[in-house]
Amino acid sequence: RTTPDFDQLTLATVPHYLASRPALRPRIDASALSSVVEVGDGNLNLVFIVRDAHGSSLVLKQSLPHVRTDPSWPMTRERSTREWVVLDTHERADAAHVPALFDFDQAHFVLAMEDLSDHDVWRSELNSGRVQGWAAAEVGRYVARTSFASSVFGLDPLEQKRLVARTVNPELCEITENLVFTEPYIEHEHNAVLPGNEADVDALRRDRDVLREIGLAKYRFMSSAQSLLHGDLHTGSVFVRAESGGRPASLRAFDSEFGFYGPTGFDLGALWANFVLAAARAEALGDPDRAAQILALPAALMEAFEAEFRALWPTRLDARIWADDALEALLGDIRRDAAGYAGAKAVRRIVGFAKASDIETLEPALREGAARGVLRAGRVLILSRLGTDSVEALSATVSRIL
Ligand code: ADP
Ligand code: MG
Ligand code: MG
Ligand code: MG
């Protein structure tokens, strides 16, 4: 019998693959599998859920040499290594908020991790009208713990620089640099809006303050190395499971292949932007109460992030120069970054290449108004550096705009 080729896993080769991985032997019985299904719904990778006859299960995630949704767009398979290093680092800092990591096979670009099928993707929950408001504070604590632990406050400077070097992620950062910070503001084949929104996009592109702030935000994205980010922390990268029948609530951030050392506010801003999209959907569907509930999430996120960061601050490795009063200045900087990145990430989901189902699944008549609201709200967030840094005040303005 020939050895199966694991370069591109298939439903047929997964059992052989599992048998070839000693690290997975205690996790699953490869000789008694009951089901293997491919469930990937993202833009990039294959995701298999594997179950055995004894009730154990796990997930295999394998990168393809190209974008899943566009085979003509090549994409480095090294992104698997980045996802592994980020997940491993984040698991050490905050195991409760990421999938448990079981194995990484660098030769075949395969990550094995905990099966979280009993959770739901937060974006799907929001789209179905279930806000899961408790999750905002949980994910705020995740960003606080992982950013603190990977920053120079939590890591020895030599170790921190070694980790910076190991997590350089040029190809995936370039995607963000182009799709978030450049393409929406220029004519580009990746862009698409409804005809009724073209004037809204033009208004944004003619706004010199917006262009300057986006340029500066891009510069900070490309030059700051505050913490090891998740890098793609939208509501589609977060699993939630509400408390029920004595089983505690659970939140897990997954899909960290865009991770790199960047500005901490970028992860917070990604979530914030997706709350704006979800609120715009609720408004479009005639549910202002739910929109209001969703627009409370940015403050819940940021308050929990800041509270957890403050709680960790006394554990910083060097208090000689990073005194207590540096903390609030630092948190203010992160808050302003988060608001600006929220605006940028909201705009890109309307104008640019990767849209969000929150808005896309609205019928066109509702979609146009929702998109206009998000673009105007995005502008306010992009410009917020020049004004207030109160998250509540910004959400109140966003609420009036939507
Ligand atoms: P991509 O990088 O291609 O976006 P993701 O990591 O986001 O891949 O995974 C795609 C989908 O696969 C998720 O939206 C989710 O439905 C499913 N999935 C991913 N990881 C797990 C997991 N650990 N447990 C269960 N389902 C998962
Ligand atoms: Mg994904
Ligand atoms: Mg489910
Ligand atoms: Mg991904």
Tab-separated table of N, CA, C and O and ligand atoms in Angstrom, residues 44-45 61 232 255 257, ligand 4:
chain	number	residue	atom	x	y	z
A	44	LEU	N	-10.170	31.288	3.465
A	44	LEU	CA	-8.806	30.837	3.209
A	44	LEU	C	-8.541	29.334	3.325
A	44	LEU	O	-7.812	28.788	2.510
A	45	ASN	N	-9.107	28.649	4.302
A	45	ASN	CA	-8.549	27.349	4.682
A	45	ASN	C	-9.572	26.214	4.695
A	45	ASN	O	-10.767	26.444	4.616
A	61	LYS	N	-7.213	21.986	10.903
A	61	LYS	CA	-7.284	23.141	10.002
A	61	LYS	C	-6.028	23.126	9.146
A	61	LYS	O	-4.919	23.153	9.666
A	232	ASP	N	-7.332	39.504	13.281
A	232	ASP	CA	-8.530	39.401	12.427
A	232	ASP	C	-9.754	39.185	13.330
A	232	ASP	O	-10.587	38.330	13.077
A	255	ASP	N	-8.972	31.439	14.683
A	255	ASP	CA	-8.538	31.923	13.361
A	255	ASP	C	-7.573	33.114	13.463
A	255	ASP	O	-7.834	34.188	12.923
A	257	GLU	N	-4.582	33.544	12.110
A	257	GLU	CA	-3.486	33.491	11.123
A	257	GLU	C	-3.008	34.882	10.682
A	257	GLU	O	-1.928	35.005	10.099
B	4	MG	MG	-8.675	32.909	8.644
